């Protein structure tokens, strides 16, 4: 028997994926199953639907969820509005790559340290901590995630498109609207995904930059688990997961509609 | 191929699962290390013990205990010291059986929870089974209060309160005397840490707990108040405030003792507390559990809802050389309001040493508790962390070594013991918070709602929308301007 196994075993490329598959199983699939199981258990490990009732009938959960989505949408919009011109201008510059690196550099410092520093600056400037400071922190933290994919996409657009458009008599605005913008849609979409999804599930930034007064969905999940309410916490995690999946699906739909565009690295 | 890959996955999984088991294995299983010494695993609060002082040439108290243990038993002791930051973290670990420890130091309600879950050892019974061994070493453990031999070195007033509340804890058909399961370590009150330059003592006396709701309508204090990001403590504050200002639900209008009010968690009370806490959001800077002391010292905020020990620690740090005074103060609103005659309540809490059923070295655990009850050890811990130790005040004050140590640490002995922040009068105005049992979930849900607030501030949203709109317009305008500038002119 042993001989046969050894004979059949060949060191193919597939074998190298086993460690990662195992990792996925242990640290992604198993926790997900645990969350799913916990969602249906009460404090004494009995089967129940009460957790769903608690979550979906509580006005607090809708407020918290609404706040999170709102913060997510605003952060994403502000990041896009600030990030697109930057990415566009940088892609036109010869030293753009280097400057992009400067934008990304702060990301190498842990975000907690940066957030604490931001808080200290706000306090020194006598700015009242609240929604405004939380949004600032979010935008500051996630802006590089918007600039990077946009820059990659815009700078990989073939220059002959512009030249052709200009040769045919299009003015600058038309060139932008007819070539650059449609050709960078995939970058916009990956940028939105990379900003929106982490924002709706983030918790530390809101807690630090509002002294716990702005209570987002991530904070709520954290509090539930901390207080031993595994059932409700698991349901919140499932709801969050649903949001992530739905927004991913929508983004993918958009992306496949523009598959004539070369996909960006991100 | 498919079968082999399955085989591989199974094998890997098995190895990964077995590794921690192998690591957790204690070869002898008797609380001894393979190197031939004893072990002791302690699970305590963060920053809750004297860690020594290298400059003053003082060893950590754990090292001193290990040396003492070796001098008594002749065996070296290896101490593993781990910490937790909230009772809930500790409970989660211990209730799930993930913490094979010898000693834990939780708060009173967490001890009650562990006790009713059947996870604690009766120290009185442990003492009788260890008696012959202890006699052999010639030690008596007289400092402990849990051996059925009286209060030991522990403050009698503290023991009275614990006995009155936890003397007969019911769990199913059984009744437990919690004093046989725990030895008090530190105790204190809940109160207000305040900035003396902003809040006067008269204001504190007049407004009591209302200070945390900015009842005096001080512009300076508005939005400069911190509350605890801890549901039980903040709920207690809400109850005390409602009582002081007559805002309790009607059916509780004739409550007249701290003990009666502090453990009510029915729906009416939760609803009232939620309204009060939601209202408070308008006046406070936020919720914290760790940075409150720093923010008070940096004068970022001017009032903080605090535990007495934290407050005393912060006051020590707030010495101002210019005025030769401390700019922070601690006030625990209890007793009668001088103006209105209305009574005010606060909370008194205890942390104590317990021995869980997972104990492997009962002798070292018992000896450690006794060592912590010695006046010399108690004062070292107390001065280091700021909290009030549970060892009797008289015993401390009459001990020459203790007094010498207090002076060496640059305190005035009389001032140290007369500080009412450190040693408040234990009376009926202070209530003990029990474990809320199954009602705890309802309380946490209330807390979630209170923290969520009533939604987003609309005016802020409008401001943001306007900013976003303006930026978008500016960008559009730029491109349009560019386009107009470069538009090829029509000839002709």
XYZ file of C-alpha atoms in Angstrom, chain B residues 52-397:
346
model
C 10.135 46.883 42.116
C 12.324 49.882 41.556
C 15.824 49.490 40.237
C 16.944 52.954 41.303
C 15.821 52.375 44.876
C 17.360 48.901 44.771
C 13.987 47.260 45.434
C 13.289 43.899 43.802
C 9.864 43.077 42.323
C 7.606 41.660 44.996
C 7.264 38.430 42.994
C 11.021 37.852 43.290
C 10.848 38.502 47.010
C 8.071 35.960 47.321
C 10.030 33.374 45.326
C 12.984 33.888 47.666
C 10.708 33.559 50.702
C 9.171 30.370 49.262
C 12.618 28.885 48.722
C 13.716 29.789 52.236
C 10.666 28.017 53.674
C 10.409 24.938 51.454
C 13.969 24.700 50.156
C 12.696 24.470 46.561
C 13.126 27.216 43.962
C 9.876 28.710 42.631
C 9.275 29.697 39.033
C 6.466 32.265 38.796
C 4.541 32.790 35.559
C 2.756 36.127 35.715
C 0.034 36.934 33.182
C -2.400 39.844 33.117
C -5.890 40.794 31.937
C -7.385 44.220 31.247
C -11.068 43.666 32.028
C -12.989 41.219 34.174
C -14.791 40.083 31.027
C -11.535 39.084 29.297
C -10.568 37.095 32.358
C -14.013 35.488 32.664
C -14.065 34.467 29.011
C -10.724 32.734 29.379
C -11.350 31.082 32.729
C -14.966 30.036 32.067
C -13.886 28.356 28.848
C -11.157 26.535 30.747
C -8.349 28.063 28.685
C -6.403 29.311 31.675
C -4.657 26.699 33.809
C -3.694 29.126 36.558
C -3.085 28.938 40.302
C -4.259 32.391 41.353
C -6.621 35.020 39.944
C -7.423 38.500 41.213
C -10.871 39.511 39.863
C -13.449 41.997 41.122
C -16.188 40.945 43.525
C -18.922 40.330 40.945
C -16.568 38.293 38.748
C -15.616 36.226 41.792
C -19.327 35.635 42.382
C -19.691 34.492 38.787
C -16.722 32.125 39.022
C -18.017 30.817 42.338
C -21.488 30.038 41.027
C -19.900 28.359 38.007
C -18.148 26.017 40.456
C -14.659 27.065 39.378
C -13.235 28.169 42.736
C -11.553 26.215 45.502
C -12.705 26.645 49.089
C -9.629 28.060 50.803
C -10.825 27.015 54.239
C -10.942 23.388 53.122
C -7.623 23.728 51.304
C -6.128 25.000 54.549
C -7.230 21.970 56.545
C -5.888 19.558 53.929
C -2.564 21.422 53.787
C -2.365 21.799 57.579
C 0.199 19.061 58.229
C 2.444 20.317 55.430
C 2.194 23.887 56.691
C 2.928 22.811 60.258
C 5.978 20.974 58.966
C 7.296 24.228 57.509
C 6.249 26.115 60.631
C 3.986 28.621 58.847
C 0.451 29.552 59.845
C -1.011 31.827 57.102
C -2.410 34.130 59.791
C -2.808 37.055 57.413
C -5.549 35.397 55.369
C -9.218 36.073 56.045
C -10.589 32.991 54.324
C -9.481 30.266 56.727
C -12.379 30.516 59.175
C -10.027 31.951 61.797
C -11.295 35.515 61.782
C -10.398 38.409 59.506
C -6.630 37.930 59.532
C -4.896 41.131 58.514
C -7.864 42.368 56.490
C -9.775 45.514 57.419
C -12.811 44.401 59.496
C -15.110 46.999 57.888
C -14.287 45.639 54.443
C -14.966 42.093 55.606
C -18.302 43.157 57.105
C -19.472 44.551 53.771
C -18.361 41.467 51.867
C -20.013 39.158 54.390
C -23.263 41.096 54.279
C -23.426 40.890 50.494
C -21.656 37.679 49.610
C -21.972 35.692 52.847
C -24.601 33.447 51.300
C -24.268 33.288 47.527
C -26.880 30.964 46.059
C -26.159 28.701 43.122
C -28.840 26.140 42.387
C -29.568 24.407 45.689
C -26.211 25.258 47.223
C -25.271 28.264 49.293
C -21.685 29.451 49.403
C -19.959 31.760 51.840
C -17.784 33.773 49.462
C -15.469 34.891 52.261
C -14.124 31.343 52.336
C -13.213 31.560 48.657
C -11.518 34.951 48.404
C -9.115 37.192 50.263
C -9.560 40.922 49.541
C -6.572 42.571 47.875
C -7.539 46.127 46.951
C -10.705 48.163 47.371
C -12.007 51.564 46.465
C -14.892 53.750 45.399
C -16.230 55.350 42.236
C -16.109 59.105 42.048
C -15.128 62.169 40.107
C -11.556 63.122 39.269
C -11.699 66.863 38.697
C -9.524 69.820 37.827
C -9.435 72.206 40.785
C -8.939 75.263 38.569
C -12.203 74.636 36.734
C -14.463 73.000 39.306
C -14.628 74.305 42.846
C -15.290 72.181 45.903
C -18.527 74.077 46.520
C -19.756 73.143 43.070
C -18.922 69.494 43.680
C -20.771 69.492 46.981
C -23.745 71.240 45.448
C -24.082 69.316 42.191
C -22.625 65.917 43.163
C -22.971 63.404 40.336
C -24.595 66.163 38.275
C -21.080 67.465 37.564
C -20.711 64.608 35.067
C -23.874 65.872 33.318
C -22.613 69.466 33.548
C -25.598 70.402 35.707
C -23.871 73.641 36.735
C -23.999 74.656 33.028
C -20.367 75.694 33.048
C -19.147 76.689 29.601
C -15.626 75.614 30.422
C -16.723 72.136 31.440
C -19.051 71.528 28.488
C -17.634 68.729 26.313
C -14.684 68.353 28.672
C -16.014 65.397 30.646
C -14.960 61.771 30.231
C -17.050 58.749 31.190
C -15.931 55.142 31.545
C -16.260 52.918 28.503
C -17.375 50.168 30.849
C -21.034 49.306 31.053
C -21.337 48.435 34.740
C -19.577 51.534 36.027
C -21.332 53.966 33.729
C -24.692 52.356 34.537
C -23.962 52.846 38.254
C -23.192 56.518 37.626
C -26.507 56.901 35.789
C -28.369 55.318 38.720
C -26.671 57.570 41.293
C -27.356 60.641 39.186
C -31.019 59.738 38.675
C -31.395 59.187 42.407
C -29.743 62.476 43.325
C -31.822 64.460 40.851
C -35.117 62.634 41.434
C -35.212 61.190 37.925
C -35.777 57.562 38.893
C -38.838 55.780 37.478
C -41.825 56.445 39.748
C -42.030 52.985 41.222
C -38.565 53.438 42.718
C -39.297 56.854 44.203
C -39.038 55.684 47.805
C -35.686 53.897 47.574
C -33.443 54.987 50.410
C -30.234 52.978 50.390
C -27.291 52.622 48.057
C -27.425 48.860 48.252
C -31.080 48.798 47.174
C -30.597 50.926 44.095
C -27.317 49.684 42.687
C -28.461 46.198 41.683
C -31.759 47.049 39.971
C -31.633 46.047 36.313
C -35.265 45.710 35.266
C -36.543 47.132 31.974
C -37.935 50.348 33.478
C -34.634 51.203 35.090
C -32.641 50.329 31.963
C -34.914 52.521 29.873
C -34.520 55.444 32.280
C -30.743 54.959 32.390
C -30.571 54.839 28.599
C -32.403 58.162 28.348
C -30.085 59.716 30.933
C -26.938 58.395 29.235
C -28.143 59.514 25.811
C -28.785 62.963 27.230
C -25.296 62.961 28.716
C -23.705 62.478 25.284
C -24.395 66.144 24.576
C -22.176 67.247 27.432
C -19.237 64.865 27.410
C -16.078 64.497 25.392
C -16.368 60.718 25.183
C -15.767 57.349 26.794
C -12.435 55.919 27.896
C -10.898 53.273 30.059
C -7.226 53.973 29.681
C -6.396 57.522 28.582
C -8.564 59.405 31.087
C -5.746 59.965 33.556
C -3.434 61.334 30.869
C -6.092 63.613 29.448
C -6.789 64.953 32.940
C -3.090 65.578 33.552
C -2.696 67.302 30.177
C -5.816 69.352 30.934
C -7.507 68.155 27.760
C -10.583 67.389 29.884
C -11.557 68.717 33.291
C -13.661 65.959 34.849
C -13.338 62.200 34.638
C -15.532 59.498 36.130
C -12.841 57.444 37.863
C -11.951 54.631 40.221
C -10.424 55.954 43.426
C -7.037 54.293 42.887
C -6.629 55.691 39.390
C -7.656 59.091 40.696
C -5.124 59.008 43.557
C -2.406 58.014 41.116
C -3.297 60.911 38.811
C -3.402 63.374 41.721
C 0.138 62.354 42.720
C 1.275 63.185 39.190
C -0.512 66.520 39.080
C 1.837 68.388 41.434
C 2.357 71.925 40.197
C 5.595 73.519 41.371
C 4.419 77.079 40.762
C 1.473 76.865 43.108
C 3.001 74.163 45.322
C -0.247 72.236 45.050
C -1.890 69.376 43.181
C -4.230 70.656 40.490
C -6.346 67.507 40.383
C -8.722 66.325 43.099
C -10.977 63.359 43.755
C -14.519 63.624 45.027
C -16.808 60.734 45.861
C -20.328 62.180 46.184
C -21.801 60.420 49.207
C -23.833 61.498 52.189
C -26.174 64.417 52.441
C -26.148 67.372 50.113
C -25.590 70.351 52.475
C -28.149 72.507 50.650
C -31.005 70.208 49.785
C -30.536 67.511 52.419
C -30.863 64.932 49.657
C -28.780 61.781 50.120
C -26.206 60.704 47.591
C -24.771 57.267 46.935
C -21.697 55.748 45.424
C -20.212 52.358 44.742
C -17.644 50.459 46.792
C -15.772 47.647 45.062
C -13.243 44.969 46.008
C -10.715 42.892 44.127
C -9.589 39.695 45.783
C -7.354 36.675 45.374
C -9.088 33.436 44.496
C -7.732 29.971 43.784
C -9.406 28.285 40.788
C -9.984 24.536 40.567
C -7.172 24.328 37.999
C -4.610 24.967 40.757
C -1.522 22.784 40.565
C 0.512 24.190 43.411
C -1.969 24.880 46.242
C 0.779 25.396 48.814
C 2.471 28.180 46.857
C -0.910 29.742 46.047
C -1.937 29.891 49.708
C 1.492 31.153 50.757
C 1.334 33.845 48.086
C -2.028 35.153 49.299
C -0.723 35.199 52.861
C 2.407 37.024 51.680
C 0.249 39.664 49.979
C -1.654 40.150 53.261
C 1.485 41.120 55.157
C 1.456 44.834 55.989
C 4.904 45.326 54.394
C 3.808 43.756 51.088
C 0.425 45.479 51.106
C 1.920 48.950 51.485
C 4.437 48.310 48.705
C 1.669 47.314 46.278
C -0.595 50.082 47.435
C 1.940 52.874 47.006
C 3.096 51.515 43.665
C -0.338 51.273 42.020
C -2.290 53.959 43.906
C -5.176 51.764 45.068
C -6.113 51.183 48.694
C -4.973 47.805 50.014
C -7.424 45.715 52.008
C -5.052 45.223 54.934
C -6.390 46.932 58.068
C -5.471 50.600 58.356
C -4.633 50.278 62.078
C -2.323 47.373 61.387
C -0.493 49.413 58.759
C -0.275 52.574 60.850
